[in-house]
PDB file of C-alpha atoms and ligand atoms in Angstrom:
ATOM      1  CA  MET C   1       0.000   0.000   0.000  1.00 56.00           C
ATOM      2  CA  ALA C   2       1.302   3.500  -0.802  1.00 72.00           C
ATOM      3  CA  HIS C   3       2.723   5.376   2.179  1.00 80.00           C
ATOM      4  CA  GLN C   4       0.455   8.120   3.533  1.00 87.00           C
ATOM      5  CA  ALA C   5       2.586  11.170   4.296  1.00 87.00           C
ATOM      6  CA  ARG C   6       2.614  11.817   8.054  1.00 89.00           C
ATOM      7  CA  LYS C   7       2.177  15.380   9.167  1.00 88.00           C
ATOM      8  CA  ARG C   8       3.603  14.712  12.612  1.00 88.00           C
ATOM      9  CA  PHE C   9       6.912  13.723  11.009  1.00 91.00           C
ATOM     10  CA  GLY C  10       6.908  16.777   8.740  1.00 88.00           C
ATOM     11  CA  GLN C  11       6.731  14.605   5.622  1.00 94.00           C
ATOM     12  CA  ASN C  12       6.774  16.568   2.372  1.00 96.00           C
ATOM     13  CA  PHE C  13       8.587  14.416  -0.126  1.00 97.00           C
ATOM     14  CA  LEU C  14      10.645  15.882  -2.963  1.00 98.00           C
ATOM     15  CA  HIS C  15       9.399  14.634  -6.310  1.00 97.00           C
ATOM     16  CA  ASP C  16      10.740  17.098  -8.916  1.00 97.00           C
ATOM     17  CA  PRO C  17      13.740  15.404 -10.632  1.00 97.00           C
ATOM     18  CA  GLN C  18      15.235  18.741 -11.723  1.00 98.00           C
ATOM     19  CA  VAL C  19      15.137  20.132  -8.210  1.00 98.00           C
ATOM     20  CA  ILE C  20      16.635  16.907  -6.850  1.00 98.00           C
ATOM     21  CA  GLN C  21      19.490  17.172  -9.398  1.00 98.00           C
ATOM     22  CA  ARG C  22      20.146  20.810  -8.498  1.00 98.00           C
ATOM     23  CA  LEU C  23      20.290  19.955  -4.809  1.00 98.00           C
ATOM     24  CA  LEU C  24      22.665  17.034  -5.389  1.00 98.00           C
ATOM     25  CA  ALA C  25      24.867  19.222  -7.596  1.00 98.00           C
ATOM     26  CA  ALA C  26      25.038  21.848  -4.847  1.00 98.00           C
ATOM     27  CA  VAL C  27      26.133  19.268  -2.264  1.00 98.00           C
ATOM     28  CA  ALA C  28      28.703  17.872  -4.748  1.00 98.00           C
ATOM     29  CA  VAL C  29      29.512  14.657  -2.916  1.00 98.00           C
ATOM     30  CA  GLN C  30      32.797  13.024  -3.880  1.00 97.00           C
ATOM     31  CA  PRO C  31      33.525   9.281  -3.736  1.00 96.00           C
ATOM     32  CA  GLY C  32      34.619   8.382  -0.227  1.00 94.00           C
ATOM     33  CA  ASP C  33      32.890  11.322   1.490  1.00 98.00           C
ATOM     34  CA  GLN C  34      31.237  10.238   4.741  1.00 98.00           C
ATOM     35  CA  VAL C  35      27.684  11.457   4.204  1.00 98.00           C
ATOM     36  CA  VAL C  36      24.822  11.297   6.701  1.00 98.00           C
ATOM     37  CA  GLU C  37      21.309  11.986   5.496  1.00 98.00           C
ATOM     38  CA  ILE C  38      18.699  13.041   8.024  1.00 98.00           C
ATOM     39  CA  GLY C  39      15.155  11.964   7.122  1.00 98.00           C
ATOM     40  CA  PRO C  40      15.661  10.070   3.839  1.00 98.00           C
ATOM     41  CA  GLY C  41      11.914   9.536   3.528  1.00 97.00           C
ATOM     42  CA  GLN C  42      11.215   7.748   0.261  1.00 96.00           C
ATOM     43  CA  GLY C  43      14.786   8.203  -0.910  1.00 97.00           C
ATOM     44  CA  ALA C  44      14.522  11.207  -3.237  1.00 97.00           C
ATOM     45  CA  LEU C  45      18.035  12.412  -2.365  1.00 98.00           C
ATOM     46  CA  THR C  46      19.269   9.145  -0.896  1.00 97.00           C
ATOM     47  CA  ALA C  47      19.749   7.278  -4.174  1.00 95.00           C
ATOM     48  CA  GLY C  48      21.982  10.013  -5.630  1.00 97.00           C
ATOM     49  CA  LEU C  49      23.938  10.510  -2.410  1.00 97.00           C
ATOM     50  CA  LEU C  50      24.601   6.758  -2.130  1.00 96.00           C
ATOM     51  CA  GLU C  51      25.710   6.542  -5.727  1.00 95.00           C
ATOM     52  CA  GLN C  52      28.080   9.492  -5.397  1.00 96.00           C
ATOM     53  CA  ALA C  53      29.554   8.691  -1.983  1.00 96.00           C
ATOM     54  CA  GLY C  54      29.736   4.914  -2.345  1.00 94.00           C
ATOM     55  CA  ARG C  55      28.316   4.476   1.146  1.00 95.00           C
ATOM     56  CA  LEU C  56      25.814   6.335   3.277  1.00 97.00           C
ATOM     57  CA  ASP C  57      24.321   6.560   6.772  1.00 98.00           C
ATOM     58  CA  VAL C  58      20.702   7.655   7.055  1.00 98.00           C
ATOM     59  CA  ILE C  59      18.597   8.463  10.123  1.00 98.00           C
ATOM     60  CA  GLU C  60      14.842   8.008   9.717  1.00 98.00           C
ATOM     61  CA  ILE C  61      12.208   8.085  12.446  1.00 97.00           C
ATOM     62  CA  ASP C  62       9.295   6.539  10.531  1.00 97.00           C
ATOM     63  CA  ARG C  63       9.500   2.734  10.769  1.00 97.00           C
ATOM     64  CA  ASP C  64       7.104   2.325   7.865  1.00 96.00           C
ATOM     65  CA  LEU C  65       9.557   3.982   5.483  1.00 97.00           C
ATOM     66  CA  ILE C  66      12.487   1.693   6.284  1.00 96.00           C
ATOM     67  CA  GLU C  67      11.486  -1.414   4.283  1.00 94.00           C
ATOM     68  CA  PRO C  68      10.452   0.526   1.168  1.00 95.00           C
ATOM     69  CA  LEU C  69      13.767   2.395   1.368  1.00 95.00           C
ATOM     70  CA  ARG C  70      15.703  -0.893   1.530  1.00 93.00           C
ATOM     71  CA  ARG C  71      13.689  -2.246  -1.410  1.00 92.00           C
ATOM     72  CA  ARG C  72      14.365   0.898  -3.451  1.00 92.00           C
ATOM     73  CA  LEU C  73      18.074   1.134  -2.697  1.00 91.00           C
ATOM     74  CA  GLY C  74      19.046  -2.485  -2.220  1.00 82.00           C
ATOM     75  CA  ASP C  75      19.846  -4.045   1.124  1.00 68.00           C
ATOM     76  CA  SER C  76      23.545  -3.423   0.792  1.00 78.00           C
ATOM     77  CA  ALA C  77      26.132  -2.923   3.477  1.00 85.00           C
ATOM     78  CA  ARG C  78      26.884   0.380   1.754  1.00 94.00           C
ATOM     79  CA  LEU C  79      23.665   1.832   3.175  1.00 95.00           C
ATOM     80  CA  GLN C  80      23.358   1.997   6.958  1.00 96.00           C
ATOM     81  CA  ILE C  81      19.824   2.803   8.054  1.00 96.00           C
ATOM     82  CA  HIS C  82      19.515   4.061  11.623  1.00 97.00           C
ATOM     83  CA  GLN C  83      15.869   3.946  12.614  1.00 97.00           C
ATOM     84  CA  GLY C  84      15.317   6.583  15.279  1.00 97.00           C
ATOM     85  CA  ASP C  85      15.003  10.209  16.224  1.00 98.00           C
ATOM     86  CA  ALA C  86      17.687  12.496  14.773  1.00 98.00           C
ATOM     87  CA  LEU C  87      17.205  14.724  17.830  1.00 98.00           C
ATOM     88  CA  ASP C  88      18.728  11.953  19.985  1.00 97.00           C
ATOM     89  CA  PHE C  89      21.262  10.717  17.498  1.00 98.00           C
ATOM     90  CA  ASP C  90      24.933  10.982  18.469  1.00 98.00           C
ATOM     91  CA  LEU C  91      26.868  11.667  15.269  1.00 98.00           C
ATOM     92  CA  ARG C  92      30.122  11.086  17.153  1.00 97.00           C
ATOM     93  CA  ALA C  93      29.231   7.393  17.157  1.00 97.00           C
ATOM     94  CA  LEU C  94      29.770   7.370  13.371  1.00 98.00           C
ATOM     95  CA  THR C  95      33.308   8.750  13.311  1.00 97.00           C
ATOM     96  CA  SER C  96      36.294   9.599  15.416  1.00 94.00           C
ATOM     97  CA  THR C  97      37.751  11.853  12.723  1.00 97.00           C
ATOM     98  CA  PRO C  98      37.233  15.578  13.334  1.00 96.00           C
ATOM     99  CA  ALA C  99      35.436  17.587  10.639  1.00 97.00           C
ATOM    100  CA  SER C 100      34.614  14.491   8.588  1.00 98.00           C
ATOM    101  CA  LEU C 101      30.821  14.149   8.295  1.00 98.00           C
ATOM    102  CA  ARG C 102      28.828  15.771   5.527  1.00 98.00           C
ATOM    103  CA  ILE C 103      25.252  16.221   6.730  1.00 98.00           C
ATOM    104  CA  VAL C 104      22.428  16.449   4.220  1.00 98.00           C
ATOM    105  CA  GLY C 105      18.716  16.697   4.905  1.00 98.00           C
ATOM    106  CA  ASN C 106      15.406  17.945   3.705  1.00 97.00           C
ATOM    107  CA  LEU C 107      14.442  18.473   7.300  1.00 94.00           C
ATOM    108  CA  PRO C 108      11.084  18.086   8.981  1.00 92.00           C
ATOM    109  CA  TYR C 109      10.194  21.755   9.451  1.00 92.00           C
ATOM    110  CA  ASN C 110       8.358  21.191  12.724  1.00 91.00           C
ATOM    111  CA  ILE C 111      11.619  20.317  14.507  1.00 94.00           C
ATOM    112  CA  SER C 112      14.113  22.289  12.428  1.00 94.00           C
ATOM    113  CA  THR C 113      15.272  24.692  15.155  1.00 95.00           C
ATOM    114  CA  PRO C 114      15.921  22.079  17.891  1.00 96.00           C
ATOM    115  CA  LEU C 115      17.531  19.837  15.278  1.00 97.00           C
ATOM    116  CA  LEU C 116      19.810  22.677  14.174  1.00 97.00           C
ATOM    117  CA  PHE C 117      20.907  23.281  17.761  1.00 96.00           C
ATOM    118  CA  HIS C 118      21.478  19.529  18.228  1.00 97.00           C
ATOM    119  CA  LEU C 119      23.720  19.563  15.131  1.00 98.00           C
ATOM    120  CA  LEU C 120      25.557  22.708  16.300  1.00 96.00           C
ATOM    121  CA  ASP C 121      26.416  20.819  19.498  1.00 94.00           C
ATOM    122  CA  GLN C 122      28.247  18.193  17.443  1.00 96.00           C
ATOM    123  CA  LEU C 123      30.078  20.439  15.022  1.00 96.00           C
ATOM    124  CA  GLU C 124      33.512  19.051  15.837  1.00 95.00           C
ATOM    125  CA  VAL C 125      32.798  15.945  13.717  1.00 97.00           C
ATOM    126  CA  ILE C 126      30.998  17.837  10.926  1.00 98.00           C
ATOM    127  CA  ARG C 127      32.651  19.044   7.715  1.00 98.00           C
ATOM    128  CA  ASP C 128      29.586  20.740   6.287  1.00 98.00           C
ATOM    129  CA  LEU C 129      25.778  20.715   6.312  1.00 98.00           C
ATOM    130  CA  HIS C 130      23.317  21.122   3.454  1.00 98.00           C
ATOM    131  CA  LEU C 131      19.825  21.550   4.790  1.00 98.00           C
ATOM    132  CA  MET C 132      16.432  22.255   3.278  1.00 98.00           C
ATOM    133  CA  LEU C 133      14.441  24.407   5.670  1.00 98.00           C
ATOM    134  CA  GLN C 134      11.466  26.691   5.648  1.00 97.00           C
ATOM    135  CA  ARG C 135      12.561  29.792   3.714  1.00 98.00           C
ATOM    136  CA  GLU C 136      11.885  32.143   6.637  1.00 97.00           C
ATOM    137  CA  VAL C 137      14.146  30.077   8.876  1.00 98.00           C
ATOM    138  CA  VAL C 138      17.004  30.221   6.345  1.00 98.00           C
ATOM    139  CA  GLU C 139      16.508  33.976   5.999  1.00 98.00           C
ATOM    140  CA  ARG C 140      16.745  34.340   9.792  1.00 98.00           C
ATOM    141  CA  ILE C 141      19.885  32.208   9.902  1.00 98.00           C
ATOM    142  CA  VAL C 142      21.777  34.271   7.291  1.00 98.00           C
ATOM    143  CA  ALA C 143      20.360  37.651   8.415  1.00 98.00           C
ATOM    144  CA  LEU C 144      22.695  40.586   9.100  1.00 98.00           C
ATOM    145  CA  PRO C 145      22.631  42.913  12.141  1.00 98.00           C
ATOM    146  CA  GLY C 146      20.269  45.854  11.907  1.00 96.00           C
ATOM    147  CA  THR C 147      17.495  43.864  10.225  1.00 96.00           C
ATOM    148  CA  LYS C 148      14.210  42.789  11.789  1.00 96.00           C
ATOM    149  CA  ILE C 149      14.893  39.106  11.198  1.00 97.00           C
ATOM    150  CA  TYR C 150      18.389  39.120  12.721  1.00 98.00           C
ATOM    151  CA  GLY C 151      18.097  37.294  16.011  1.00 97.00           C
ATOM    152  CA  ARG C 152      19.223  34.502  18.296  1.00 97.00           C
ATOM    153  CA  LEU C 153      19.268  31.952  15.467  1.00 97.00           C
ATOM    154  CA  SER C 154      21.432  34.224  13.258  1.00 98.00           C
ATOM    155  CA  VAL C 155      23.985  34.841  16.017  1.00 98.00           C
ATOM    156  CA  MET C 156      24.137  31.260  17.291  1.00 98.00           C
ATOM    157  CA  VAL C 157      24.595  29.771  13.823  1.00 98.00           C
ATOM    158  CA  GLN C 158      26.917  32.452  12.396  1.00 98.00           C
ATOM    159  CA  ALA C 159      29.138  32.328  15.503  1.00 97.00           C
ATOM    160  CA  ARG C 160      29.971  28.739  14.555  1.00 97.00           C
ATOM    161  CA  CYS C 161      29.515  28.469  10.791  1.00 98.00           C
ATOM    162  CA  ALA C 162      29.671  30.323   7.515  1.00 98.00           C
ATOM    163  CA  ALA C 163      26.032  30.306   6.397  1.00 98.00           C
ATOM    164  CA  THR C 164      24.925  30.645   2.761  1.00 98.00           C
ATOM    165  CA  GLU C 165      21.478  30.451   1.259  1.00 98.00           C
ATOM    166  CA  LEU C 166      22.023  28.432  -1.931  1.00 98.00           C
ATOM    167  CA  MET C 167      18.592  28.430  -3.551  1.00 98.00           C
ATOM    168  CA  ARG C 168      14.894  28.846  -2.965  1.00 98.00           C
ATOM    169  CA  ILE C 169      12.522  26.021  -3.731  1.00 98.00           C
ATOM    170  CA  GLY C 170       8.820  26.528  -4.311  1.00 97.00           C
ATOM    171  CA  PRO C 171       6.142  24.335  -2.703  1.00 97.00           C
ATOM    172  CA  GLY C 172       5.413  22.532  -6.012  1.00 97.00           C
ATOM    173  CA  ALA C 173       8.624  20.486  -5.706  1.00 98.00           C
ATOM    174  CA  PHE C 174       7.130  18.552  -2.766  1.00 97.00           C
ATOM    175  CA  LYS C 175       4.279  16.136  -2.183  1.00 96.00           C
ATOM    176  CA  PRO C 176       2.115  16.829  -0.355  1.00 95.00           C
ATOM    177  CA  VAL C 177       2.504  20.496  -1.284  1.00 96.00           C
ATOM    178  CA  PRO C 178       3.566  22.450   1.832  1.00 95.00           C
ATOM    179  CA  LYS C 179       2.048  25.832   2.717  1.00 94.00           C
ATOM    180  CA  VAL C 180       5.479  27.450   2.921  1.00 95.00           C
ATOM    181  CA  ASP C 181       8.424  28.178   0.636  1.00 97.00           C
ATOM    182  CA  SER C 182      11.687  26.392   1.257  1.00 98.00           C
ATOM    183  CA  ALA C 183      15.344  27.249   0.872  1.00 98.00           C
ATOM    184  CA  PHE C 184      18.528  25.189   0.735  1.00 98.00           C
ATOM    185  CA  LEU C 185      21.186  26.262   3.213  1.00 98.00           C
ATOM    186  CA  ARG C 186      24.902  25.496   3.366  1.00 98.00           C
ATOM    187  CA  LEU C 187      26.696  25.676   6.698  1.00 98.00           C
ATOM    188  CA  ILE C 188      30.462  25.277   6.949  1.00 98.00           C
ATOM    189  CA  PRO C 189      31.825  25.223  10.506  1.00 97.00           C
ATOM    190  CA  TRP C 190      34.554  27.824  11.039  1.00 96.00           C
ATOM    191  CA  CYS C 191      37.753  25.838  11.257  1.00 90.00           C
ATOM    192  CA  PRO C 192      39.701  26.971  13.170  1.00 88.00           C
ATOM    193  CA  PRO C 193      36.852  28.583  15.147  1.00 89.00           C
ATOM    194  CA  ARG C 194      36.452  32.184  14.025  1.00 92.00           C
ATOM    195  CA  TYR C 195      35.290  33.553  17.363  1.00 91.00           C
ATOM    196  CA  GLY C 196      36.960  31.167  19.830  1.00 89.00           C
ATOM    197  CA  LEU C 197      34.190  31.160  22.443  1.00 92.00           C
ATOM    198  CA  ALA C 198      35.725  30.696  25.896  1.00 93.00           C
ATOM    199  CA  ASP C 199      32.426  29.518  27.415  1.00 94.00           C
ATOM    200  CA  PRO C 200      29.908  28.488  24.722  1.00 94.00           C
ATOM    201  CA  ALA C 201      27.146  27.854  27.282  1.00 94.00           C
ATOM    202  CA  PHE C 202      27.451  31.398  28.634  1.00 96.00           C
ATOM    203  CA  HIS C 203      27.555  32.837  25.116  1.00 96.00           C
ATOM    204  CA  ALA C 204      24.276  30.972  24.414  1.00 96.00           C
ATOM    205  CA  ARG C 205      22.689  32.373  27.602  1.00 96.00           C
ATOM    206  CA  LEU C 206      23.854  35.888  26.800  1.00 97.00           C
ATOM    207  CA  VAL C 207      22.469  35.821  23.256  1.00 97.00           C
ATOM    208  CA  ALA C 208      19.176  34.280  24.408  1.00 96.00           C
ATOM    209  CA  ALA C 209      18.811  36.962  27.111  1.00 96.00           C
ATOM    210  CA  ALA C 210      19.619  39.812  24.704  1.00 97.00           C
ATOM    211  CA  PHE C 211      17.006  38.709  22.176  1.00 97.00           C
ATOM    212  CA  SER C 212      14.361  37.578  24.681  1.00 95.00           C
ATOM    213  CA  GLN C 213      13.271  41.213  24.911  1.00 89.00           C
ATOM    214  CA  ARG C 214      14.570  42.710  21.705  1.00 87.00           C
ATOM    215  CA  ARG C 215      12.891  46.063  22.231  1.00 90.00           C
ATOM    216  CA  LYS C 216      14.787  46.645  25.456  1.00 95.00           C
ATOM    217  CA  THR C 217      18.255  48.159  25.626  1.00 97.00           C
ATOM    218  CA  LEU C 218      21.165  45.807  26.263  1.00 97.00           C
ATOM    219  CA  ARG C 219      21.672  47.403  29.660  1.00 96.00           C
ATOM    220  CA  ASN C 220      18.200  46.212  30.664  1.00 96.00           C
ATOM    221  CA  SER C 221      17.952  42.898  28.890  1.00 96.00           C
ATOM    222  CA  LEU C 222      21.360  41.782  30.178  1.00 96.00           C
ATOM    223  CA  ALA C 223      20.934  43.176  33.716  1.00 93.00           C
ATOM    224  CA  GLY C 224      21.430  40.295  36.118  1.00 88.00           C
ATOM    225  CA  LEU C 225      23.712  38.521  33.688  1.00 93.00           C
ATOM    226  CA  ILE C 226      26.552  41.021  33.299  1.00 93.00           C
ATOM    227  CA  PRO C 227      27.344  44.457  34.769  1.00 93.00           C
ATOM    228  CA  THR C 228      26.864  47.501  32.505  1.00 94.00           C
ATOM    229  CA  GLU C 229      30.571  48.381  32.820  1.00 95.00           C
ATOM    230  CA  LEU C 230      31.415  45.186  30.970  1.00 95.00           C
ATOM    231  CA  LEU C 231      29.316  46.341  28.019  1.00 96.00           C
ATOM    232  CA  GLU C 232      31.318  49.550  27.952  1.00 96.00           C
ATOM    233  CA  GLN C 233      34.598  47.657  28.293  1.00 95.00           C
ATOM    234  CA  ALA C 234      33.597  45.581  25.269  1.00 95.00           C
ATOM    235  CA  GLY C 235      33.097  48.855  23.362  1.00 96.00           C
ATOM    236  CA  LEU C 236      29.319  48.422  23.191  1.00 97.00           C
ATOM    237  CA  ASP C 237      26.685  51.069  23.791  1.00 97.00           C
ATOM    238  CA  PRO C 238      24.517  49.960  26.750  1.00 97.00           C
ATOM    239  CA  GLN C 239      21.599  51.805  25.086  1.00 97.00           C
ATOM    240  CA  ALA C 240      21.886  49.691  21.927  1.00 97.00           C
ATOM    241  CA  ARG C 241      19.325  46.978  21.166  1.00 97.00           C
ATOM    242  CA  ALA C 242      20.104  43.319  20.583  1.00 98.00           C
ATOM    243  CA  GLU C 243      19.634  43.503  16.817  1.00 97.00           C
ATOM    244  CA  GLU C 244      22.292  46.223  16.477  1.00 97.00           C
ATOM    245  CA  ILE C 245      25.044  44.032  17.894  1.00 97.00           C
ATOM    246  CA  GLY C 246      27.150  41.929  15.527  1.00 98.00           C
ATOM    247  CA  VAL C 247      28.141  38.286  15.871  1.00 98.00           C
ATOM    248  CA  ALA C 248      31.754  39.219  16.708  1.00 97.00           C
ATOM    249  CA  ASP C 249      30.516  41.693  19.370  1.00 97.00           C
ATOM    250  CA  TYR C 250      28.471  39.013  21.169  1.00 98.00           C
ATOM    251  CA  ALA C 251      31.481  36.700  21.108  1.00 97.00           C
ATOM    252  CA  ARG C 252      33.777  39.439  22.463  1.00 96.00           C
ATOM    253  CA  LEU C 253      31.309  40.337  25.209  1.00 97.00           C
ATOM    254  CA  ALA C 254      30.838  36.703  26.265  1.00 97.00           C
ATOM    255  CA  ASN C 255      34.612  36.147  26.309  1.00 96.00           C
ATOM    256  CA  LEU C 256      35.198  39.316  28.314  1.00 96.00           C
ATOM    257  CA  ALA C 257      32.568  38.161  30.821  1.00 95.00           C
ATOM    258  CA  ALA C 258      34.245  34.749  31.026  1.00 93.00           C
ATOM    259  CA  ALA C 259      37.634  36.371  31.595  1.00 93.00           C
ATOM    260  CA  SER C 260      36.148  38.626  34.320  1.00 92.00           C
ATOM    261  CA  GLY C 261      34.648  35.623  36.108  1.00 87.00           C
ATOM    262  CA  VAL C 262      31.010  36.798  35.935  1.00 85.00           C
ATOM    263  CA  THR C 263      29.739  33.758  34.021  1.00 77.00           C
ATOM    264  CA  ALA C 264      29.209  31.398  36.957  1.00 64.00           C
TER     265      ALA C 264
HETATM  266  N1  LIG S  13      14.385  13.416   2.271  1.00 77.41           N
HETATM  267  C1  LIG S  13      13.027  13.104   1.827  1.00 77.41           C
HETATM  268  C2  LIG S  13      12.704  13.956   0.629  1.00 77.41           C
HETATM  269  O1  LIG S  13      13.426  14.940   0.403  1.00 77.41           O
HETATM  270  O2  LIG S  13      11.757  13.639  -0.061  1.00 77.41           O
HETATM  271  C3  LIG S  13      12.000  13.318   2.945  1.00 77.41           C
HETATM  272  C4  LIG S  13      11.936  14.713   3.500  1.00 77.41           C
HETATM  273  S1  LIG S  13      10.612  14.962   4.661  1.00 77.41           S
HETATM  274  C5  LIG S  13      10.498  16.720   4.611  1.00 77.41           C
HETATM  275  C6  LIG S  13      11.333  14.766   6.259  1.00 77.41           C
HETATM  276  C7  LIG S  13      11.768  13.336   6.589  1.00 77.41           C
HETATM  277  O3  LIG S  13      12.316  13.327   7.922  1.00 77.41           O
HETATM  278  C8  LIG S  13      10.639  12.323   6.601  1.00 77.41           C
HETATM  279  O4  LIG S  13      11.075  11.132   6.001  1.00 77.41           O
HETATM  280  C9  LIG S  13      10.371  12.087   8.088  1.00 77.41           C
HETATM  281  O5  LIG S  13       9.803  10.835   8.387  1.00 77.41           O
HETATM  282  C10 LIG S  13      11.760  12.254   8.672  1.00 77.41           C
HETATM  283  N2  LIG S  13      11.765  12.680  10.084  1.00 77.41           N
HETATM  284  C11 LIG S  13      10.875  13.465  10.724  1.00 77.41           C
HETATM  285  N3  LIG S  13      11.219  13.671  12.007  1.00 77.41           N
HETATM  286  C12 LIG S  13      12.405  12.998  12.171  1.00 77.41           C
HETATM  287  C13 LIG S  13      13.272  12.813  13.272  1.00 77.41           C
HETATM  288  N4  LIG S  13      13.014  13.387  14.462  1.00 77.41           N
HETATM  289  N5  LIG S  13      14.376  12.068  13.110  1.00 77.41           N
HETATM  290  C14 LIG S  13      14.658  11.482  11.903  1.00 77.41           C
HETATM  291  N6  LIG S  13      13.859  11.615  10.819  1.00 77.41           N
HETATM  292  C15 LIG S  13      12.752  12.374  10.943  1.00 77.41           C
END
């Protein structure tokens, strides 16, 4: 029986061969690359990735898609299917080589932000990521300071990776047709780290606090977390708002706080 797409798993399957080819060309997998696909679904991207890489790991939550995927792609040792939740998956179990994994996924949009943060936590084993996301989410990720859409997601992702929107994909490329536009995003972890965060957990708290009340001044939104003098020491205007502060500025402020011992 044909698989009924499941809303709760964010299933919108790619079916346009031209779009699939463009996406695969953008990822440009080379033989021997260690590729991990998140949410292979019915295998739209999987077949091409497997052919190009020679072997592939995939993580799929929907048990009912596993057998059809094996039938479509052959039950070969070259394809490792991990049935489970990508949000719990430890990529470090797949490799001990730093910066080796190439992550590809047309992600379930309902969990894209937590999944992104889960991937950011494992960046040391990741070489690059190519992710299809809701267009608005990609726009927020690549946004620049001073814009309305620049926020926590922009700072947290850009502090760790170079982020590029590669292409926009209309709803017609998917079945069922989603209500939103999509975009394909490339993330390449800064290596060596561009901002050298002394205390990543504190940096995350600082950025979350700054943007939790984006209409407030930094002096107010960060009160309780760091003293105003530290803002001035970092060369920042305490009257500025979160969206006016660049990625490098947040990193500098967090590092200054760590060095001053106020992060505990
Ligand atoms: N890659 C396929 C394509 O492009 O046609 C399917 C994309 S569909 C948008 C998202 C896929 O992710 C579905 O196969 C869905 O079952 C799977 N999925 C959803 N939540 C997941 C999770 N937490 N962990 C792993 N896979 C998940």
